[in-house]
Amino acid sequence: MQRTKIVDALRSTAYGEQICVKGWVRTHRSSKAVDFIALNDGSTIKNIQIVVDTACPVTTSSSAADSSSLQATDSITALKSITTGACLCVVGKLVESPAAGQASEIQAEAIEIYGMCGSDYPMQKKGQSFEYMREHAHMRLRTNTFGAVMRIRHNMAMAIHTYFHEHGFFYFHTPLITASDCEGAGNMFQVTTKNLYDLKKDEDGKIIYDDDFFGEQTSLTVSGQLEGELGATALGAIYTFGPTFRAENSNTPRHLAEFWMVEPEVAFIDQEELMDLEEDFIKYCVRWALDHCKDDLEFLNKMIDKTLLARLEGVLKETFVRLPYTEGINILQEAIKNGKKFEFPCNWGDDLASEHERYLVEEHFKKPVIMTDYPRAFKSFYMKQNPSYPEGTENSEQSIGYNGCVAPGPTMQGTDVLFPQIGEIIGGSVREESYEKLMGEVKRRQMDETHLWWYLDTRRWGTCPHAGFGLGFERLILFVTGMQNIRDVIPFPRTPKNANF
């Protein structure tokens, strides 16, 4: 008999018809005359109730019997052996449910046990810490919480593809293996076929890569942006969406060694238009979640974060604040004067910590913020520098930031989106289109031009104004689900000292 997904069975009003559902047991309650089994197949957060009387035949498949010591000799014994986590095939009649909170249930006519679960099943029906569940990540996906998170993750991926497709962007596939370091941080995983126990080195002690697979040192990418810019300067508007890697020894709730990035690049837009794109895009994703993930969000709002739905709705109602870095520093320093305590310093020229970003978003403005015009010192080489005052004027060493805000040093046209609970969720900028200026920045930072020749060529031949941003996909999922640790919004997290599963 053809299987009906539980999400479809719960929507059906074809009462009296025989259907077949398959799934895993969430709970099993027994009494003398009847048993109640809550079954879930992952298609929805909701379970369907299976009502089983003592006359219902219950059989155990050969695979279930082979994998369990609980081998039943009759239907009643087999029924009583069904525990949380067991996998069942149920054939029965769909009927209206007399119980509150559920429209329908199934009167079982036959049950086949596909897979038993013993008392050592790690996801028993009791409260488990998230840390415990990370140790059993191969099984945590079957829980209500992680089922909800993964369905939302799927929907956010669909929202991203749909948004860019509807807005004329082309999905552009950038390489995972690269010889260049986009961010300049140097925290990259090397890719090699060399024998690590017998490395050839030159007279200076440096490893020789001539005999390696690619003939040079290569790594897993930290970003597809540089290649994405090549696509944008040919196709007009592209986006990348794929895994990226960073070998940063960080154990915070906001960092992973393997994470997914969404990186659009667009030709012929300026800083204002980039900020418009960032705001519109992220609001589209939040609206999609509210429209397509109602049941899962209501569950997470009840079980994880009781302010979740209100916070998501709030994002759609608010216009994002557009705040120059210099003005943000002034606000933070004023807060310190008024008694606010921060762990990290926040003077002009400091890279803002998450606590500073969250103060601006959650306490001062109480809405999302797009912070602009950061100091050159801690931003990437490819960002466009803001114009300075004319030479010879008294402010020649200062830069003009967004809205004419004067900064005591060169600033770059960055546009980072800061969100409540998260801090930075998007990092973007206008890219420097001038070959001379970009080369000047490369030389000023003493960067190796060897692996950037192809990138610099875009500024030599037909350069154009362009801009883009990167959104950390897992940080978006953190915000949309209300989860508190980034390791809980990706199926199998990769972190320092952990590559399990």
Short mmCIF file of C-alpha atoms in Angstrom, two decimals, residues 202-456:
data_model
loop_
_atom_site.label_atom_id
_atom_site.label_comp_id
_atom_site.label_asym_id
_atom_site.label_seq_id
_atom_site.Cartn_x
_atom_site.Cartn_y
_atom_site.Cartn_z
CA ASP A 202 64.14 24.46 0.00
CA GLU A 203 67.32 25.85 1.54
CA ASP A 204 65.28 28.38 3.53
CA GLY A 205 63.21 25.61 5.08
CA LYS A 206 60.06 26.43 3.08
CA ILE A 207 57.95 23.57 1.73
CA ILE A 208 58.29 22.94 -2.02
CA TYR A 209 54.92 22.45 -3.69
CA ASP A 210 56.14 21.69 -7.22
CA ASP A 211 55.24 18.02 -6.80
CA ASP A 212 51.88 18.68 -5.17
CA PHE A 213 48.64 18.03 -7.07
CA PHE A 214 48.08 21.66 -8.06
CA GLY A 215 51.77 22.55 -8.16
CA GLU A 216 51.31 25.29 -5.55
CA GLN A 217 49.99 25.75 -2.03
CA THR A 218 46.20 25.54 -1.98
CA SER A 219 43.53 25.73 0.72
CA LEU A 220 39.81 25.42 1.32
CA THR A 221 38.18 28.75 0.62
CA VAL A 222 37.03 31.21 3.28
CA SER A 223 34.84 33.02 0.74
CA GLY A 224 33.71 32.91 -2.86
CA GLN A 225 33.64 36.70 -3.10
CA LEU A 226 36.67 37.37 -5.29
CA GLU A 227 35.51 34.88 -7.92
CA GLY A 228 31.98 36.19 -7.43
CA GLU A 229 33.15 39.64 -8.45
CA LEU A 230 34.37 38.16 -11.74
CA GLY A 231 30.86 36.83 -12.31
CA ALA A 232 29.22 40.14 -11.46
CA THR A 233 31.45 42.03 -13.91
CA ALA A 234 30.26 39.71 -16.67
CA LEU A 235 26.68 38.75 -15.77
CA GLY A 236 25.66 41.87 -13.87
CA ALA A 237 24.29 40.23 -10.74
CA ILE A 238 25.26 36.86 -9.27
CA TYR A 239 25.10 35.05 -5.95
CA THR A 240 27.04 32.18 -4.47
CA PHE A 241 25.63 29.82 -1.85
CA GLY A 242 27.87 27.09 -0.53
CA PRO A 243 30.20 25.88 2.20
CA THR A 244 33.22 27.90 3.31
CA PHE A 245 35.97 27.05 5.77
CA ARG A 246 38.00 28.86 8.40
CA ALA A 247 40.73 27.29 10.53
CA GLU A 248 40.17 29.65 13.43
CA ASN A 249 40.63 28.16 16.90
CA SER A 250 37.42 29.68 18.23
CA ASN A 251 34.96 27.93 20.53
CA THR A 252 32.33 30.67 20.77
CA PRO A 253 28.59 30.04 20.18
CA ARG A 254 28.89 32.07 16.95
CA HIS A 255 31.74 30.31 15.10
CA LEU A 256 32.16 27.15 13.04
CA ALA A 257 35.11 25.81 11.07
CA GLU A 258 32.76 24.78 8.23
CA PHE A 259 29.82 27.06 7.51
CA TRP A 260 27.63 28.13 4.61
CA MET A 261 27.79 31.57 3.04
CA VAL A 262 25.43 33.51 0.77
CA GLU A 263 27.39 36.05 -1.26
CA PRO A 264 25.70 38.24 -3.89
CA GLU A 265 27.79 40.57 -6.05
CA VAL A 266 26.19 43.27 -8.17
CA ALA A 267 27.56 45.59 -10.84
CA PHE A 268 26.60 49.25 -11.07
CA ILE A 269 25.29 49.81 -7.53
CA ASP A 270 26.50 52.21 -4.86
CA GLN A 271 26.50 52.15 -1.05
CA GLU A 272 22.88 53.29 -0.70
CA GLU A 273 21.64 50.70 -3.16
CA LEU A 274 23.67 48.00 -1.43
CA MET A 275 22.07 48.79 1.92
CA ASP A 276 18.63 48.69 0.27
CA LEU A 277 19.46 45.23 -1.12
CA GLU A 278 20.69 43.94 2.25
CA GLU A 279 17.55 45.10 4.06
CA ASP A 280 15.13 43.88 1.42
CA PHE A 281 16.82 40.48 1.16
CA ILE A 282 16.85 39.72 4.86
CA LYS A 283 13.26 40.89 5.32
CA TYR A 284 12.23 38.59 2.48
CA CYS A 285 13.86 35.63 4.25
CA VAL A 286 12.17 36.42 7.57
CA ARG A 287 8.81 36.85 5.86
CA TRP A 288 9.29 33.51 4.10
CA ALA A 289 9.93 31.81 7.43
CA LEU A 290 6.76 33.27 8.95
CA ASP A 291 4.73 32.24 5.90
CA HIS A 292 6.15 28.73 5.39
CA CYS A 293 7.30 27.53 8.83
CA LYS A 294 4.35 28.44 11.04
CA ASP A 295 4.09 25.19 13.02
CA ASP A 296 7.84 24.87 13.60
CA LEU A 297 8.19 28.51 14.65
CA GLU A 298 5.28 28.22 17.06
CA PHE A 299 6.92 25.16 18.62
CA LEU A 300 10.28 26.94 18.99
CA ASN A 301 8.54 30.05 20.32
CA LYS A 302 6.98 27.88 23.02
CA MET A 303 9.96 25.66 23.86
CA ILE A 304 13.11 27.69 23.09
CA ASP A 305 12.45 31.45 23.00
CA LYS A 306 9.09 32.94 23.93
CA THR A 307 9.98 36.24 22.22
CA LEU A 308 10.88 34.61 18.89
CA LEU A 309 7.72 35.33 16.87
CA ALA A 310 7.48 38.90 18.15
CA ARG A 311 11.12 39.52 17.23
CA LEU A 312 10.65 38.15 13.71
CA GLU A 313 7.53 40.25 13.19
CA GLY A 314 9.41 43.26 14.52
CA VAL A 315 12.10 42.97 11.85
CA LEU A 316 9.45 43.30 9.13
CA LYS A 317 7.91 46.40 10.70
CA GLU A 318 11.11 48.35 11.31
CA THR A 319 13.24 50.35 8.90
CA PHE A 320 16.86 49.45 9.58
CA VAL A 321 18.96 52.22 11.13
CA ARG A 322 21.87 53.33 8.92
CA LEU A 323 24.65 54.27 11.27
CA PRO A 324 28.20 55.46 10.49
CA TYR A 325 30.85 53.71 12.57
CA THR A 326 32.06 57.04 13.96
CA GLU A 327 28.58 57.89 15.21
CA GLY A 328 28.24 54.41 16.68
CA ILE A 329 31.49 54.87 18.63
CA ASN A 330 30.17 58.16 19.99
CA ILE A 331 26.99 56.41 21.19
CA LEU A 332 28.98 53.64 22.87
CA GLN A 333 31.33 56.07 24.59
CA GLU A 334 28.37 58.09 25.83
CA ALA A 335 26.88 54.88 27.23
CA ILE A 336 30.13 54.19 29.10
CA LYS A 337 30.03 57.70 30.60
CA ASN A 338 26.52 56.87 31.83
CA GLY A 339 27.68 53.70 33.60
CA LYS A 340 27.44 51.01 30.91
CA LYS A 341 30.13 48.33 31.34
CA PHE A 342 31.74 46.61 28.36
CA GLU A 343 34.34 43.85 28.48
CA PHE A 344 36.21 45.16 25.42
CA PRO A 345 37.33 48.72 24.58
CA CYS A 346 35.46 50.74 21.97
CA ASN A 347 37.56 53.70 20.95
CA TRP A 348 37.68 55.02 17.40
CA GLY A 349 39.74 52.53 15.42
CA ASP A 350 38.70 49.47 17.43
CA ASP A 351 36.88 46.61 15.74
CA LEU A 352 33.54 46.40 17.50
CA ALA A 353 32.88 43.29 19.59
CA SER A 354 29.55 41.45 19.62
CA GLU A 355 28.63 43.13 22.92
CA HIS A 356 28.98 46.57 21.31
CA GLU A 357 26.93 45.58 18.27
CA ARG A 358 24.19 44.07 20.41
CA TYR A 359 24.05 47.14 22.66
CA LEU A 360 23.41 49.36 19.65
CA VAL A 361 20.74 47.02 18.27
CA GLU A 362 19.02 45.74 21.42
CA GLU A 363 19.35 48.62 23.87
CA HIS A 364 19.97 51.88 22.06
CA PHE A 365 18.00 51.66 18.80
CA LYS A 366 15.93 48.53 19.56
CA LYS A 367 15.93 47.64 15.86
CA PRO A 368 18.37 46.26 13.26
CA VAL A 369 21.28 48.52 12.34
CA ILE A 370 23.36 48.77 9.17
CA MET A 371 26.73 50.09 10.30
CA THR A 372 28.76 51.87 7.64
CA ASP A 373 32.12 53.47 6.97
CA TYR A 374 34.54 51.52 9.13
CA PRO A 375 38.20 52.44 9.70
CA ARG A 376 40.50 51.10 6.99
CA ALA A 377 42.77 49.43 9.56
CA PHE A 378 40.59 46.38 10.20
CA LYS A 379 38.67 46.08 6.94
CA SER A 380 39.60 44.13 3.81
CA PHE A 381 41.84 45.48 1.07
CA TYR A 382 39.14 45.34 -1.62
CA MET A 383 36.76 47.82 0.06
CA LYS A 384 36.28 51.24 -1.48
CA GLN A 385 37.82 54.04 0.54
CA ASN A 386 35.68 57.07 1.32
CA PRO A 387 36.82 60.37 -0.22
CA SER A 388 39.00 62.61 1.94
CA TYR A 389 38.83 66.34 2.24
CA PRO A 390 40.77 68.17 -0.48
CA GLU A 391 44.54 68.40 -0.06
CA GLY A 392 45.70 71.50 1.78
CA THR A 393 42.58 71.94 3.90
CA GLU A 394 42.82 71.78 7.65
CA ASN A 395 41.06 68.35 7.71
CA SER A 396 43.17 66.70 5.03
CA GLU A 397 43.90 63.66 7.25
CA GLN A 398 40.24 63.01 7.92
CA SER A 399 37.65 61.13 5.89
CA ILE A 400 34.08 62.02 5.21
CA GLY A 401 31.85 59.17 6.31
CA TYR A 402 28.23 58.49 5.43
CA ASN A 403 25.91 61.51 5.92
CA GLY A 404 28.96 63.77 6.19
CA CYS A 405 30.09 62.31 9.53
CA VAL A 406 33.77 63.21 9.97
CA ALA A 407 36.13 60.41 11.03
CA PRO A 408 39.70 60.88 12.33
CA GLY A 409 41.23 58.64 9.66
CA PRO A 410 40.55 56.83 6.38
CA THR A 411 37.26 54.90 6.31
CA MET A 412 35.96 52.22 3.95
CA GLN A 413 32.48 51.89 2.49
CA GLY A 414 31.46 48.85 4.52
CA THR A 415 27.81 48.04 5.21
CA ASP A 416 27.44 45.48 8.00
CA VAL A 417 23.96 44.48 9.17
CA LEU A 418 23.65 44.01 12.94
CA PHE A 419 20.76 42.01 14.38
CA PRO A 420 19.35 41.42 17.87
CA GLN A 421 20.62 38.28 19.62
CA ILE A 422 23.24 37.80 16.87
CA GLY A 423 25.34 40.89 16.28
CA GLU A 424 26.75 40.95 12.74
CA ILE A 425 24.66 38.85 10.38
CA ILE A 426 25.77 40.44 7.08
CA GLY A 427 29.15 41.88 6.12
CA GLY A 428 29.16 43.93 2.94
CA SER A 429 30.88 46.76 1.13
CA VAL A 430 31.29 48.70 -2.03
CA ARG A 431 34.34 47.25 -3.83
CA GLU A 432 37.19 49.46 -5.00
CA GLU A 433 36.94 49.66 -8.81
CA SER A 434 40.07 51.76 -9.41
CA TYR A 435 43.13 49.70 -10.38
CA GLU A 436 45.52 52.33 -9.02
CA LYS A 437 43.77 52.62 -5.67
CA LEU A 438 43.37 48.87 -5.27
CA MET A 439 47.03 48.30 -6.10
CA GLY A 440 47.96 51.02 -3.64
CA GLU A 441 46.08 49.19 -0.89
CA VAL A 442 47.66 45.84 -1.83
CA LYS A 443 51.13 47.40 -1.60
CA ARG A 444 50.34 49.31 1.59
CA ARG A 445 49.37 46.00 3.26
CA GLN A 446 52.39 44.24 1.75
CA MET A 447 50.16 41.57 0.22
CA ASP A 448 51.49 38.91 -2.15
CA GLU A 449 50.27 39.85 -5.63
CA THR A 450 51.17 36.44 -7.08
CA HIS A 451 47.76 34.90 -6.47
CA LEU A 452 45.74 38.08 -7.15
CA TRP A 453 46.76 38.88 -10.73
CA TRP A 454 43.48 37.58 -12.14
CA TYR A 455 41.45 39.62 -9.63
CA LEU A 456 43.41 42.78 -10.40
#
